[in-house]
Amino acid sequence: MKRNQQAATAMALLLAITTVLAGCSDNTPDNAKAPASGSGSASSGGGQDAQSAGTGTDGKYDPPITVTTVRAQADVTNFAPGENMDSNIWTRYLADTYGFTIKNDWITDSAGYKDKLNVTIASGSLPDFFKVDSTQFKQLVEADSVADLTEVYEKYASPLLKSRLNEDGGITLKAATIDGKLMALPYVTATMDGAGMLWIRKDWLDNLGLSAPKTVDELLAVAKAFKENDPDQNGKDDTVGLGLTSSVFSGYGGLNYFFNMFHAYGKMWIQDPRQSGKLAYGAVQPEAKAALAKLQEMYKAGEIDKEFSVKTATQLTDDMIAGKVGMTFGTMANPINYLSKSVAKDPKAKWEMYQLPSVDAAPAKGQISSGIGTFWVVNKKSKYPDALVKTMDAFVTKLFSDKAEFKYMYDGPKQEYHTFKYMDVQAFGAKKNLTAYQNVNKALQSSDTSKLNPEEKGYYDQVQAYMGGDASQWGIYKVFGPEGSLGLLEKIVQEDLMMPDQYFSLPTELMAQRDSTLSDLLNSTYVKIIMGDAIDSFDAMAQKWNQLGGEEITKEVNDWY
């Protein structure tokens, strides 16, 4: 019975994928950094859902009030002159429409947010509302520190917002509901958008007379050639084959997708055929050893940046802009978030996306998350619990209703300001970007834009601008255009080349207690092996992982399963 229930829930998790393929009528990331890594509206003709007029948020505050929050500023965020995270198009809209100003008690970068928030939580000085991960959410609920949002959600959330938060079959809303009470608003995103891709400098391949790799051996040969054979033809030994960051288990610049080529999986739960299909933690399974051995070889040969263990995503991007990196792993959103800067610096840089190669005859499946992991909560002491709901409702209203305006997604003469990033509280829903790609390309073929919603029309205009010679629009073109990364995502979806996390619930009690310790163990061991430690230290790490709580957590997970 439990297994049948779990299978039904897993099917709900993939509802977004099957709906897109079946109807394409209603279409996001550690970390939402571009619309391409979230999801939102997208009814193919601005139908009833997209036209659910406006907001259900009644009552503008008079006199105006101030509500407090804390937040991370997304990577690659830029502002028009005179604007910043405290004063921008969204803060003005919220003040004008709802009568409240959002005050950021502090702002940090994405990498430092969790630790800084933990300090704030420990201090007891919580803002009115703020974003948490699943472990923090569980801890705050157990400490009775967050407000019950059931009534304000029912009263102030518009039908449009409610539809967005239910597009995954209600899985994430269920995770945010404790003992029948809605204790948070969850981040519902398109997990398919996190499907892994390999991004390569196609101009370097051409310079060396190489083809795109279709096997792991071919990928290793490309990495070697990019290191040794002067792929940029500048006569200098200044290139590496594979760009990485210190965030080993991430998408962009991480190694999750490298492991996936070996049918190994990072920090996620998979069915283990060695254990009759019981759930096992991917990062401690033996398949990862073969991948780590290859990475160690690449590191010794200089095909991986020797300083990867201290490198951030921003520093990796700087290396790509400088023309030092020939390959990296990521998702369909990479052109918007990162690669466009490389192309802007060097118009000859031709980044192309490719399906993950496999180590054997079985195709590689890129891991994707369960979609449960980010929530917005309200301080139980706050006088304004409705402000969170109104803020999220404002987001869907200005992006996806009949009141939508593209400037709230992108703004500026060349849409260079990613204005959607100015809003920390976001609700994209589970089905948008692939449908947007399909709708934009239908419109490009027919020259009929009447069925595009405002966001899609914005992408259409940007793609047309690029094809008309505006090189600054390459990022959007490379995602939503005829040669866009979403076309590869469509193929990945159609061929079922994704491996979803099989555990989709809040952390167990022991997970919450041991997460930091176990994660540190995994990260440090993986990095040390890549940099030269004995491969067999992996086995000692796996044993220690079990001893430090992994074995008990595995039992908890399988009890849930």
Short mmCIF file of C-alpha atoms in Angstrom, two decimals, residues 190-391:
data_model
loop_
_atom_site.label_atom_id
_atom_site.label_comp_id
_atom_site.label_asym_id
_atom_site.label_seq_id
_atom_site.Cartn_x
_atom_site.Cartn_y
_atom_site.Cartn_z
CA ALA A 190 9.54 23.56 -12.83
CA THR A 191 11.87 20.81 -11.66
CA MET A 192 12.39 19.82 -15.29
CA ASP A 193 14.22 23.12 -15.80
CA GLY A 194 17.04 21.68 -13.70
CA ALA A 195 17.76 18.88 -16.17
CA GLY A 196 21.50 18.65 -16.78
CA MET A 197 23.26 19.78 -19.94
CA LEU A 198 26.87 20.00 -21.05
CA TRP A 199 27.88 23.45 -22.34
CA ILE A 200 30.91 23.56 -24.68
CA ARG A 201 32.77 26.20 -26.66
CA LYS A 202 31.78 24.99 -30.14
CA ASP A 203 34.30 27.37 -31.71
CA TRP A 204 37.06 25.56 -29.79
CA LEU A 205 35.80 22.21 -31.06
CA ASP A 206 35.90 23.59 -34.60
CA ASN A 207 39.38 25.05 -34.11
CA LEU A 208 40.66 21.59 -33.14
CA GLY A 209 38.59 19.62 -35.65
CA LEU A 210 36.67 17.84 -32.88
CA SER A 211 33.06 16.69 -32.68
CA ALA A 212 30.79 17.09 -29.68
CA PRO A 213 31.34 14.20 -27.23
CA LYS A 214 28.73 11.45 -27.19
CA THR A 215 30.51 9.20 -24.70
CA VAL A 216 32.44 9.80 -21.51
CA ASP A 217 35.67 8.77 -23.22
CA GLU A 218 35.06 11.35 -25.94
CA LEU A 219 34.34 14.01 -23.31
CA LEU A 220 37.62 13.21 -21.57
CA ALA A 221 39.42 13.46 -24.90
CA VAL A 222 37.88 16.90 -25.51
CA ALA A 223 38.91 18.07 -22.04
CA LYS A 224 42.47 16.91 -22.73
CA ALA A 225 42.56 18.67 -26.10
CA PHE A 226 41.16 21.89 -24.60
CA LYS A 227 44.00 21.84 -22.08
CA GLU A 228 46.91 20.84 -24.33
CA ASN A 229 46.17 21.92 -27.91
CA ASP A 230 45.65 25.70 -27.67
CA PRO A 231 41.94 25.67 -28.56
CA ASP A 232 41.69 29.48 -28.59
CA GLN A 233 44.75 29.68 -30.89
CA ASN A 234 46.48 32.41 -28.91
CA GLY A 235 49.76 30.54 -28.57
CA LYS A 236 49.51 30.35 -24.77
CA ASP A 237 48.97 27.52 -22.29
CA ASP A 238 46.09 29.29 -20.55
CA THR A 239 43.00 27.09 -20.93
CA VAL A 240 41.32 24.28 -18.96
CA GLY A 241 38.97 21.64 -20.22
CA LEU A 242 36.28 21.65 -17.53
CA GLY A 243 35.25 24.60 -15.38
CA LEU A 244 34.22 23.80 -11.82
CA THR A 245 33.43 25.55 -8.56
CA SER A 246 33.79 24.58 -4.91
CA SER A 247 30.06 23.73 -4.81
CA VAL A 248 30.61 20.11 -5.77
CA PHE A 249 26.97 19.07 -5.57
CA SER A 250 25.48 21.93 -7.60
CA GLY A 251 24.33 22.30 -11.18
CA TYR A 252 26.22 25.21 -12.72
CA GLY A 253 29.92 24.61 -12.24
CA GLY A 254 29.22 21.58 -10.06
CA LEU A 255 29.67 17.88 -10.63
CA ASN A 256 26.19 16.43 -10.17
CA TYR A 257 25.83 16.00 -13.91
CA PHE A 258 29.34 14.55 -14.24
CA PHE A 259 28.35 11.88 -11.73
CA ASN A 260 25.11 11.31 -13.63
CA MET A 261 27.13 10.28 -16.71
CA PHE A 262 28.36 7.34 -14.57
CA HIS A 263 24.78 6.61 -13.33
CA ALA A 264 25.81 8.04 -9.98
CA TYR A 265 23.77 10.67 -8.17
CA GLY A 266 24.62 13.37 -5.67
CA LYS A 267 22.65 14.39 -2.63
CA MET A 268 19.38 12.68 -3.49
CA TRP A 269 17.53 9.45 -2.84
CA ILE A 270 17.35 6.77 -5.52
CA GLN A 271 15.94 3.28 -5.84
CA ASP A 272 18.80 0.84 -5.27
CA PRO A 273 18.51 -2.34 -7.37
CA ARG A 274 21.02 -3.98 -5.01
CA GLN A 275 18.49 -3.56 -2.20
CA SER A 276 15.31 -4.69 -3.99
CA GLY A 277 14.39 -1.14 -4.92
CA LYS A 278 14.69 0.35 -1.44
CA LEU A 279 15.76 3.96 -1.27
CA ALA A 280 19.47 4.71 -0.90
CA TYR A 281 21.44 7.97 -0.75
CA GLY A 282 23.12 8.51 -4.08
CA ALA A 283 26.23 10.32 -2.85
CA VAL A 284 27.52 7.30 -0.92
CA GLN A 285 26.86 4.63 -3.56
CA PRO A 286 29.80 2.87 -5.26
CA GLU A 287 28.97 4.25 -8.72
CA ALA A 288 30.40 7.59 -7.59
CA LYS A 289 33.88 6.10 -7.12
CA ALA A 290 34.41 5.59 -10.85
CA ALA A 291 33.44 9.20 -11.53
CA LEU A 292 35.77 10.47 -8.80
CA ALA A 293 38.63 8.40 -10.21
CA LYS A 294 38.22 10.06 -13.61
CA LEU A 295 38.02 13.49 -12.03
CA GLN A 296 41.23 12.80 -10.15
CA GLU A 297 42.94 11.93 -13.43
CA MET A 298 41.66 15.14 -15.00
CA TYR A 299 42.84 17.20 -12.04
CA LYS A 300 46.34 15.71 -12.18
CA ALA A 301 46.50 16.47 -15.91
CA GLY A 302 45.46 20.09 -15.40
CA GLU A 303 42.23 19.61 -17.34
CA ILE A 304 40.35 20.93 -14.28
CA ASP A 305 41.19 24.27 -12.74
CA LYS A 306 43.68 23.62 -9.95
CA GLU A 307 41.90 26.25 -7.83
CA PHE A 308 38.39 24.85 -8.23
CA SER A 309 38.13 24.01 -4.52
CA VAL A 310 38.00 27.71 -3.62
CA LYS A 311 36.26 29.04 -6.71
CA THR A 312 32.78 30.60 -6.64
CA ALA A 313 30.23 30.68 -9.44
CA THR A 314 31.11 34.32 -10.07
CA GLN A 315 34.79 33.48 -10.39
CA LEU A 316 34.04 30.63 -12.78
CA THR A 317 31.98 33.03 -14.89
CA ASP A 318 34.91 35.46 -14.87
CA ASP A 319 37.14 32.66 -16.18
CA MET A 320 34.70 31.96 -18.98
CA ILE A 321 34.53 35.65 -19.86
CA ALA A 322 38.33 35.66 -19.99
CA GLY A 323 38.27 32.72 -22.41
CA LYS A 324 39.97 30.24 -20.07
CA VAL A 325 37.26 27.55 -19.89
CA GLY A 326 36.00 25.27 -22.64
CA MET A 327 33.29 23.20 -20.92
CA THR A 328 31.03 23.34 -17.91
CA PHE A 329 27.89 21.65 -16.69
CA GLY A 330 24.63 23.47 -16.11
CA THR A 331 21.03 23.82 -17.21
CA MET A 332 19.02 25.43 -19.95
CA ALA A 333 19.22 28.80 -18.12
CA ASN A 334 22.99 29.17 -18.42
CA PRO A 335 22.95 31.55 -21.42
CA ILE A 336 20.92 34.13 -19.50
CA ASN A 337 22.66 33.81 -16.17
CA TYR A 338 26.27 33.32 -17.14
CA LEU A 339 27.28 32.62 -20.73
CA SER A 340 25.93 35.83 -22.25
CA LYS A 341 28.80 37.72 -20.60
CA SER A 342 31.31 35.47 -22.33
CA VAL A 343 29.68 36.09 -25.70
CA ALA A 344 29.49 39.84 -25.06
CA LYS A 345 33.23 39.93 -24.34
CA ASP A 346 34.19 37.71 -27.28
CA PRO A 347 31.65 37.56 -30.14
CA LYS A 348 33.55 34.56 -31.54
CA ALA A 349 32.66 32.52 -28.45
CA LYS A 350 30.07 30.01 -29.56
CA TRP A 351 28.58 28.16 -26.59
CA GLU A 352 26.43 25.15 -27.46
CA MET A 353 24.49 22.78 -25.23
CA TYR A 354 24.66 19.01 -25.50
CA GLN A 355 22.99 16.02 -23.92
CA LEU A 356 24.93 14.37 -21.11
CA PRO A 357 27.19 11.62 -22.49
CA SER A 358 27.09 8.20 -20.85
CA VAL A 359 29.81 5.90 -19.58
CA ASP A 360 28.12 2.90 -21.21
CA ALA A 361 25.28 1.93 -23.52
CA ALA A 362 22.58 3.08 -21.09
CA PRO A 363 21.71 6.77 -21.57
CA ALA A 364 22.67 9.16 -18.80
CA LYS A 365 19.80 10.58 -16.78
CA GLY A 366 20.30 13.99 -15.20
CA GLN A 367 19.16 14.28 -11.60
CA ILE A 368 16.42 16.73 -10.70
CA SER A 369 15.13 17.75 -7.31
CA SER A 370 11.75 16.90 -5.86
CA GLY A 371 10.89 20.60 -5.92
CA ILE A 372 10.44 20.72 -2.15
CA GLY A 373 13.02 22.82 -0.39
CA THR A 374 12.18 26.53 -0.30
CA PHE A 375 9.45 28.19 1.75
CA TRP A 376 8.49 31.68 2.87
CA VAL A 377 7.32 31.97 6.46
CA VAL A 378 5.87 34.74 8.62
CA ASN A 379 7.16 35.55 12.07
CA LYS A 380 4.45 34.54 14.53
CA LYS A 381 4.83 37.94 16.21
CA SER A 382 4.24 39.88 12.99
CA LYS A 383 1.18 42.11 12.83
CA TYR A 384 0.99 41.76 9.05
CA PRO A 385 0.85 38.09 7.97
CA ASP A 386 -1.16 39.15 4.92
CA ALA A 387 1.83 41.08 3.55
CA LEU A 388 3.57 37.87 2.47
CA VAL A 389 0.52 36.63 0.58
CA LYS A 390 0.03 40.02 -1.04
CA THR A 391 3.67 40.16 -2.09
#
